[in-house]
C-alpha positions as semicolon CSV with decimal commas, in nm:
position;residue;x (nm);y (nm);z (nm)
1;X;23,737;6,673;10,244
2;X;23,700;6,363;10,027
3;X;23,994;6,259;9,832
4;X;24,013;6,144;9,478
5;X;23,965;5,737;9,602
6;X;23,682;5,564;9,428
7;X;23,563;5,860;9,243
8;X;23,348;5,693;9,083
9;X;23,225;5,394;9,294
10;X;23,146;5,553;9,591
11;X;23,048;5,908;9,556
12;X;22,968;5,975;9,200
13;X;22,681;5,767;9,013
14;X;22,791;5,853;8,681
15;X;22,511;5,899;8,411
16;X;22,695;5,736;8,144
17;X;22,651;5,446;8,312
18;X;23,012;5,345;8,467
19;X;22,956;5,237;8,802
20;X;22,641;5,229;9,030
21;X;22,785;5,157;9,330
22;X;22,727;5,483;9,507
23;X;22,590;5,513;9,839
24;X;22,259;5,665;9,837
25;X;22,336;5,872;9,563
26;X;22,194;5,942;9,298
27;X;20,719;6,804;8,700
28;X;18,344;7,283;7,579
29;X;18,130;7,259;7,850
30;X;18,176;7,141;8,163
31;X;18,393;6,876;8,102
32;X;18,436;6,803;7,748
33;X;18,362;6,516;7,573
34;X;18,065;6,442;7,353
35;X;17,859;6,116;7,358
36;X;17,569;5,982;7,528
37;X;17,441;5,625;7,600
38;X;17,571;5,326;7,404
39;X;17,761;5,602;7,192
40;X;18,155;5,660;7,236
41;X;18,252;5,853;7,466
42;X;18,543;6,164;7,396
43;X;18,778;6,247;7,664
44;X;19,004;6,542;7,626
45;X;19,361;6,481;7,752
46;X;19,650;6,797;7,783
47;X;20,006;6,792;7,860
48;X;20,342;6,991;7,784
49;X;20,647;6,898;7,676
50;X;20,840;6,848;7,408
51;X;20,835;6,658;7,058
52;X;20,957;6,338;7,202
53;X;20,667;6,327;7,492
54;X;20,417;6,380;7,237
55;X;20,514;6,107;7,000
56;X;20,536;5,865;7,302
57;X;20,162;5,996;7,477
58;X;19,981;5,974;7,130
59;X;20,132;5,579;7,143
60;X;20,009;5,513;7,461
61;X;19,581;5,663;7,364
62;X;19,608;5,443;7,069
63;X;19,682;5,155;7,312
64;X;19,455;5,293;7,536
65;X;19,189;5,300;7,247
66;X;19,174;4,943;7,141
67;X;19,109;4,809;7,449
68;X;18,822;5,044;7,520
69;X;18,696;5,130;7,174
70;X;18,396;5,350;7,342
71;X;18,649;5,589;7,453
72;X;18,818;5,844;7,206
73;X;19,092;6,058;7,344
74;X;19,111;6,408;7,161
75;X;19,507;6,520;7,245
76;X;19,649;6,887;7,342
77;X;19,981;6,987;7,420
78;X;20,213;7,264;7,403
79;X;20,480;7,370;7,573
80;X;20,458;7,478;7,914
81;X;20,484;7,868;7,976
82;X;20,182;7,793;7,727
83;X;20,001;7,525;7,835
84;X;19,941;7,697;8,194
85;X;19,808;7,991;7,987
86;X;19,591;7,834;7,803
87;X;19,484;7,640;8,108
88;X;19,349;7,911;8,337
89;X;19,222;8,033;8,083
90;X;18,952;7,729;8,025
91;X;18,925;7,712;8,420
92;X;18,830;8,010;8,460
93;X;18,560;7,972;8,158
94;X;18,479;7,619;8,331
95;X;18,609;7,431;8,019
96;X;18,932;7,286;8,096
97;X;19,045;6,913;7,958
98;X;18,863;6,645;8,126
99;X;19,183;6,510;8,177
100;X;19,526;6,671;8,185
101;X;19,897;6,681;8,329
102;X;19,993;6,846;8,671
103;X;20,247;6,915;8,897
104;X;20,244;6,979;9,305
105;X;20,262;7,327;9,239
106;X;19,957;7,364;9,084
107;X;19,719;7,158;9,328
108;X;19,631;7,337;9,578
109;X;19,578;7,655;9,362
110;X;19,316;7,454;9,106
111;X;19,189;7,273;9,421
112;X;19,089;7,631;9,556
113;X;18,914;7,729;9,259
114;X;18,667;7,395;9,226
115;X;18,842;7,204;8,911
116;X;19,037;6,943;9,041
117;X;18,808;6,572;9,109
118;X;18,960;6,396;9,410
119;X;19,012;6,064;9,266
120;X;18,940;5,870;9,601
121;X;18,563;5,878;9,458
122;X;18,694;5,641;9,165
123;X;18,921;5,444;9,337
124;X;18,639;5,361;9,633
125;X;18,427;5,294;9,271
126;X;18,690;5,051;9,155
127;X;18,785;5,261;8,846
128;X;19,097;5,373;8,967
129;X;19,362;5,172;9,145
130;X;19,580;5,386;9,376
131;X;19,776;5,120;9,501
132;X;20,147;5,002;9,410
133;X;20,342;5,343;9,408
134;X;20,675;5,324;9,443
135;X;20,883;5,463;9,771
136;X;20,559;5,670;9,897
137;X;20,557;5,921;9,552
138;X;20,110;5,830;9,590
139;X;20,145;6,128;9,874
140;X;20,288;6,380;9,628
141;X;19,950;6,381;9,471
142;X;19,783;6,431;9,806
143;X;19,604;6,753;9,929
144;X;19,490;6,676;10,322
145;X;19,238;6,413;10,230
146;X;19,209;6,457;9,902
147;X;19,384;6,209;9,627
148;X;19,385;6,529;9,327
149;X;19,674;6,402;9,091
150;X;19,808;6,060;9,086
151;X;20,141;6,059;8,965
152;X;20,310;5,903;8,636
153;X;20,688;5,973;8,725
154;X;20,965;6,074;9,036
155;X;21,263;6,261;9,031
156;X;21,449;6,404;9,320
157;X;21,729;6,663;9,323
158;X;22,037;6,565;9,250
159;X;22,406;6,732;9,213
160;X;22,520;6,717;8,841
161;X;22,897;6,709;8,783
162;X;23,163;6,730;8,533
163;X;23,316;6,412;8,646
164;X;23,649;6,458;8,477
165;X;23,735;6,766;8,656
166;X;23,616;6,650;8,946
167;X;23,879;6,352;8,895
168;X;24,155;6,605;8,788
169;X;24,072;6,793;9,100
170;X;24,065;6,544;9,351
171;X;23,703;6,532;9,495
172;X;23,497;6,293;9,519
173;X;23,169;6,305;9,727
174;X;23,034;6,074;9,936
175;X;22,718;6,036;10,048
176;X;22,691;6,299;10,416
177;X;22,925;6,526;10,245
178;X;22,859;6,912;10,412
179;X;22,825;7,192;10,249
180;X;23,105;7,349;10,383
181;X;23,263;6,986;10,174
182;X;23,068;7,187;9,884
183;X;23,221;7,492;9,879
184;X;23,553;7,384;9,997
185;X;23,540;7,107;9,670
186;X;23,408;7,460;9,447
187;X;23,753;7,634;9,593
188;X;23,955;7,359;9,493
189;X;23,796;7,342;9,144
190;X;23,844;7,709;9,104
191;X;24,236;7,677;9,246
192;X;24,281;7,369;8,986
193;X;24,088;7,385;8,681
194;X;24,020;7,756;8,669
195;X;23,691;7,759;8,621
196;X;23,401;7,831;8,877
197;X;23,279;7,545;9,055
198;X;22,876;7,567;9,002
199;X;22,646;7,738;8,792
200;X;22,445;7,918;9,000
201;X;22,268;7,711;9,308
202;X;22,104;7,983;9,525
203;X;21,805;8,091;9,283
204;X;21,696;7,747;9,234
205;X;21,405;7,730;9,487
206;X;21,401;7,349;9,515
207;X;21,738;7,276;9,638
208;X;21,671;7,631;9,905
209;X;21,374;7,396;9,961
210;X;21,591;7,097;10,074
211;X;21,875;7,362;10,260
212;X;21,538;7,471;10,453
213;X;21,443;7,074;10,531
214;X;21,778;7,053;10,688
215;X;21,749;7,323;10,915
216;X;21,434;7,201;11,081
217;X;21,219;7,504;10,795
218;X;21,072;7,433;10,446
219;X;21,001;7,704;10,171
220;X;20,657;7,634;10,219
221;X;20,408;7,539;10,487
222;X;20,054;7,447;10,394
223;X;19,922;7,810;10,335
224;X;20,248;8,076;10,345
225;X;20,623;8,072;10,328
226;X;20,874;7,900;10,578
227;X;21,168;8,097;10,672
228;X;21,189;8,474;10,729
229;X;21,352;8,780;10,491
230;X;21,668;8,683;10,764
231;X;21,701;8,342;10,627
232;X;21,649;8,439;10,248
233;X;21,866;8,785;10,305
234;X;22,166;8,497;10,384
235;X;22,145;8,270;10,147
236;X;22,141;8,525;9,873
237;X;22,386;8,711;10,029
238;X;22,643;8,428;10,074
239;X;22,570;8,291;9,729
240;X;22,639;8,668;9,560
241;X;22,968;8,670;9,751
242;X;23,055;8,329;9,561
243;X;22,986;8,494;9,225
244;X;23,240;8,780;9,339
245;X;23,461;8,531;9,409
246;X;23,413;8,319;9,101
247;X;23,309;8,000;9,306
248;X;23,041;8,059;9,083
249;X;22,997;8,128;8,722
250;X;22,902;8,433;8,577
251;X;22,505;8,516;8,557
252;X;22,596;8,702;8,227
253;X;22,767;8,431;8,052
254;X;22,533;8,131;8,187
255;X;22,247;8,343;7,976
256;X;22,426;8,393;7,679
257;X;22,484;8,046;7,648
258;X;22,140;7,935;7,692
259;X;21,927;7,723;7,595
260;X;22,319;7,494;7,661
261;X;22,338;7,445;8,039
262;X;22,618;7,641;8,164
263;X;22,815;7,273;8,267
264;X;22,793;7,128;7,983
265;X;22,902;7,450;7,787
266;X;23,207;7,418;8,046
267;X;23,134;7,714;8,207
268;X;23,137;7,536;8,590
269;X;23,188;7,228;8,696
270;X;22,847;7,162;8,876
271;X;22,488;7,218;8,883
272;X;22,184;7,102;9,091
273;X;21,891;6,985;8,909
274;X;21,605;6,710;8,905
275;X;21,796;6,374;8,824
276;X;21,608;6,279;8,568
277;X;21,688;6,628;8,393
278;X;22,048;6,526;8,377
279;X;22,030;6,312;8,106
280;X;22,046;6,645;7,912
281;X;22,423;6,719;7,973
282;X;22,549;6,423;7,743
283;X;22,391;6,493;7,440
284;X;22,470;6,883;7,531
285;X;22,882;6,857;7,664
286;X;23,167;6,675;7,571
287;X;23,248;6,575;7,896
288;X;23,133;6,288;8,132
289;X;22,866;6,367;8,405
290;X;22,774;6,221;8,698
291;X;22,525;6,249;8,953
292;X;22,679;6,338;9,305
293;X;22,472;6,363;9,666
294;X;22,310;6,635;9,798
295;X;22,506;6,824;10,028
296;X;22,414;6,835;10,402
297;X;22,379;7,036;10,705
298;X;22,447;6,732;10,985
299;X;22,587;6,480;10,757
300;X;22,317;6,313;10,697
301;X;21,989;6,474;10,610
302;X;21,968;6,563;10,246
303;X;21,631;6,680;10,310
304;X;21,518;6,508;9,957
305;X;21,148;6,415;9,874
306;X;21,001;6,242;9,527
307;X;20,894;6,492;9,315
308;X;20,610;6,400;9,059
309;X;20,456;6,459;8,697
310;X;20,099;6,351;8,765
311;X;19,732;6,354;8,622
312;X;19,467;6,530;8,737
313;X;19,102;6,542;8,602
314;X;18,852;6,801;8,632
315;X;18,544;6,808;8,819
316;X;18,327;6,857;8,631
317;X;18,376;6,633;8,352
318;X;18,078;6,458;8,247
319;X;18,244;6,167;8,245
320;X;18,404;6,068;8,557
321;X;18,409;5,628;8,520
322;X;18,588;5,691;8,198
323;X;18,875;5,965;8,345
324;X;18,942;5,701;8,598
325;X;18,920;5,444;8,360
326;X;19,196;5,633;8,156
327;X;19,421;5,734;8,425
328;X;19,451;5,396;8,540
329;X;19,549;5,246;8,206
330;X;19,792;5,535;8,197
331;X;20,008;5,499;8,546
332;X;19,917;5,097;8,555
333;X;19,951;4,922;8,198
334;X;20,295;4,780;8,142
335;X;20,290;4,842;7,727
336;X;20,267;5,249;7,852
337;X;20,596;5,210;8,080
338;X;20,748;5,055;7,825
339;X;20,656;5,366;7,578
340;X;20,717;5,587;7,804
341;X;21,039;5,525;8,012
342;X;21,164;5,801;8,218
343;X;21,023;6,106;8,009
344;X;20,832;6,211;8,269
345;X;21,041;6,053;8,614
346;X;21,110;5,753;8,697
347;X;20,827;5,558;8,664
348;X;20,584;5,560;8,952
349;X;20,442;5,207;8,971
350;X;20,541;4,907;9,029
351;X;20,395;4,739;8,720
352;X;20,592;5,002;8,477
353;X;20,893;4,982;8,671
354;X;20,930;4,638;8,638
355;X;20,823;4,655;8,263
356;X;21,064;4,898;8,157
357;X;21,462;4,803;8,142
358;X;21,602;5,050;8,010
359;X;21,901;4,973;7,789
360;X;22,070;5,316;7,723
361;X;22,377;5,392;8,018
362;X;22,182;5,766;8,091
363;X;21,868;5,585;8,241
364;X;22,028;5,330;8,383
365;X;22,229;5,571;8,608
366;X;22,002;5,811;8,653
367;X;21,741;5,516;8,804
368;X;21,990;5,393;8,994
369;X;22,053;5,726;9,199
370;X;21,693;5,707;9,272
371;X;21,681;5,395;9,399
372;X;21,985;5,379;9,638
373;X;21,836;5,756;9,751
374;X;21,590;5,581;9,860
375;X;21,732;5,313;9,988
376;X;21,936;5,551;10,197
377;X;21,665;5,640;10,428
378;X;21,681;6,022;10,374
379;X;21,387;6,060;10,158
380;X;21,099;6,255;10,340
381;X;20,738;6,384;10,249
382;X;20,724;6,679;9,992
383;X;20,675;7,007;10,113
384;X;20,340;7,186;10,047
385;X;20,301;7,364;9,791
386;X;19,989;7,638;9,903
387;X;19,785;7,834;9,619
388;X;19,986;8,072;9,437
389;X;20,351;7,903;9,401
390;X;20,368;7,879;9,104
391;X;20,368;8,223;9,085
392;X;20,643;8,238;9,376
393;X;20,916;8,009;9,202
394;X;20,877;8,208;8,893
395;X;20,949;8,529;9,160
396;X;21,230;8,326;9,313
397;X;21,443;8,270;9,026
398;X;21,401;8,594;8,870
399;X;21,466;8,829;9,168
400;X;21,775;8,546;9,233
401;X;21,919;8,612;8,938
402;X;21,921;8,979;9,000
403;X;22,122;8,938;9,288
404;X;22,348;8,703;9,107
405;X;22,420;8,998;8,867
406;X;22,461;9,275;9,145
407;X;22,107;9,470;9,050
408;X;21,945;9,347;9,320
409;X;22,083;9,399;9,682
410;X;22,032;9,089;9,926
411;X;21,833;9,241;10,198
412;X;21,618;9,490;9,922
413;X;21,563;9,155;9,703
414;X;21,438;8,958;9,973
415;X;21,188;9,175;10,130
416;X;21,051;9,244;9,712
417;X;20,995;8,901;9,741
418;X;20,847;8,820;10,054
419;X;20,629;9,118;9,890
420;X;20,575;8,920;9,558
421;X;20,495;8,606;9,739
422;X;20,211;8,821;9,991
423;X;20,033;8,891;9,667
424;X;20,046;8,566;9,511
425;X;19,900;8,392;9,798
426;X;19,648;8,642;9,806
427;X;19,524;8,591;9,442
């Protein structure tokens, strides 16, 4: 079990920006737009998110705008429980945005149904450049052949901690650590600080995602799931027995703190999340957090991929030279890094990379992790994500938290959603 040496040089990549020395460690017609001829053009572009994004994307189309003054970019955005409403809604009424954001759970589901354009058409066209993507994150936009969302951002999971009682209890992770090292470091939390060790890892399908890579599975393989009711029946069952035994928090009183994360309400000591979501926990907690590595199976393989915020365009857009046009500014032009930064991931390219320094300690550290993941060697190829999952990780984290709370039984929750996930693949 790692000791308390070099707590934060070695194991823990703090977010506040203390060391970075770790060791690998560290989402109206057929096409829209009016215009004919000579005339301007009108592209429609969608995205969620919050206040922030939307300041910093309106920025970036009036950039966009005065260096190609025939093409006007009409903005929507919303949150996004709403924006996915609102957006099978207009695919199914073959009026979606002629360009919009996208994640790798939506692809293949969109690519089913006709609306997505594979961009390779552009790119052979010379509209679109597809080349200098950082660490491989091109492929997370990839669909066999098919180029149908080129990305704007990566993250990868990460292990958020409360570094001061991780110092107070002695731990610090290194880079290999098990996750028998895990649970062992949420025992001696518990034993020390009194307070539960993690929030509440075993409903968060991503990180079951990476446990899965480890073992030789995935959650997903190109057109069903990846492990058996067996493997699910386990992990849900071992994580329930850590709530019992306070390793981890309380389902009740994670939700009644909420919209606060439950560490940096103080409620545990660690959580997994995407690292570029932990930037979060210091304007939320008054402690100090780090990021820490992802525990493994064989001491080495974290079983971590690049995760991506892309664009996609539709299909059917009557203007496809202009999309392509648009999403190349967009992922290429160093004045839209710099605007940017690392709302949506670290940014993918190589030109905004290298245009964008960012100055506050959170970024810093949270790039950082990135890069010496990467520079680790463990980062692999993103799992598949077949036509319906968005669907399952919405199943996933509900029927986990029933378990976490006792009204669910292991064995009874996985099989309802091995159910769940039949039916979603099937719609």
């Amino acid at each position: 079990m790692p000791t308390n040496r070099d707590l934060d040089r070695r194991g823990l990549l703090k977010v506040t920006g203390g060391s970075l020395a770790a060791l690998g460690l560290t989402a109206a017609g057929c096409g829209g737009g009016s215009g004919s001829g000579d005339g301007p053009v009108t592209l429609r572009y969608a995205w969620w998110g919050g206040e922030p994004r939307t300041i910093a994307i309106k920025k970036t189309i009036a950039l966009f705008e005065k260096k190609y003054p025939k093409i006007k970019i009409k903005p929507e955005f919303t949150d996004y429980e709403s924006f996915w409403e609102k957006f099978q809604t207009q695919a199914s009424g073959g009026n979606p945005p002629d360009v919009f954001q996208n994640s790798v759970a939506f692809l293949r589901k969109y690519d089913k149904r006709g609306v997505l354009m594979d961009l390779k058409s552009q790119a052979d066209a010379g509209n679109l450049n597809l080349k200098n993507f950082r660490n491989g994150v091109l492929t997370a936009g990839q669909v066999e052949d098919k180029q149908l969302g080129v990305p704007v951002g990566a993250n990868t999971m990460s292990l958020v901690v409360d570094l001061k009682v991780f110092k107070k209890a002695g731990i610090a992770p290194k880079m290999g650590w098990t996750w028998d090292d895990y649970f062992d470091a949420l025992q001696k939390i518990q034993d020390t600080q009194k307070i539960a060790g993690d929030t509440g890892y075993f409903s968060i399908m991503y990180l079951y995602d990476l446990y899965l890579r480890q073992n030789g599975k995935a959650f997903f393989t190109d057109t069903e799931l990846g492990f058996t009711e067996a493997d699910l029946t386990q992990w849900w069952n071992d994580g329930y027995k850590r709530v019992k035994s306070g390793l981890v928090a309380d389902p009740k009183k994670i939700e009644q703190v909420k919209p606060k994360s439950g560490l940096s309400a103080g409620l545990a000591a660690s959580e997994f999340t995407w690292d570029n979501f932990s930037i979060r926990y210091e304007g939320e907690g008054e402690s100090d957090y780090g990021l820490a590595p992802i525990p493994t199976t064989d001491g080495k393989d974290t079983g971590q991929y690049l995760g991506s915020l892309m664009l996609s365009a539709f299909t059917g857009t009557k203007h496809p030279k202009e999309v392509a046009q648009f999403i190349d500014f967009m992922v290429h032009d160093p004045e839209v890094g710099k605007i940017m930064g690392y709302d949506r991931g670290i940014l993918a390219t190589t030109e905004q990379y290298d245009a964008y320094k960012p100055a506050d300690a959170n970024n810093k550290g949270v790039a950082a992790y990135e890069d010496e993941v990467s520079a680790a060697g463990v980062l692999g190829k993103i799992t598949p994500h077949p036509s319906g999952a968005d669907v399952i990780e919405a199943a996933f984290l509900r029927i986990g938290g029933e378990v976490a709370q006792g009204k669910n039984k292991p064995a009874a929750a996985a099989k309802q959603f091995f159910g769940e996930a039949k039916a979603a693949f099937a719609g």
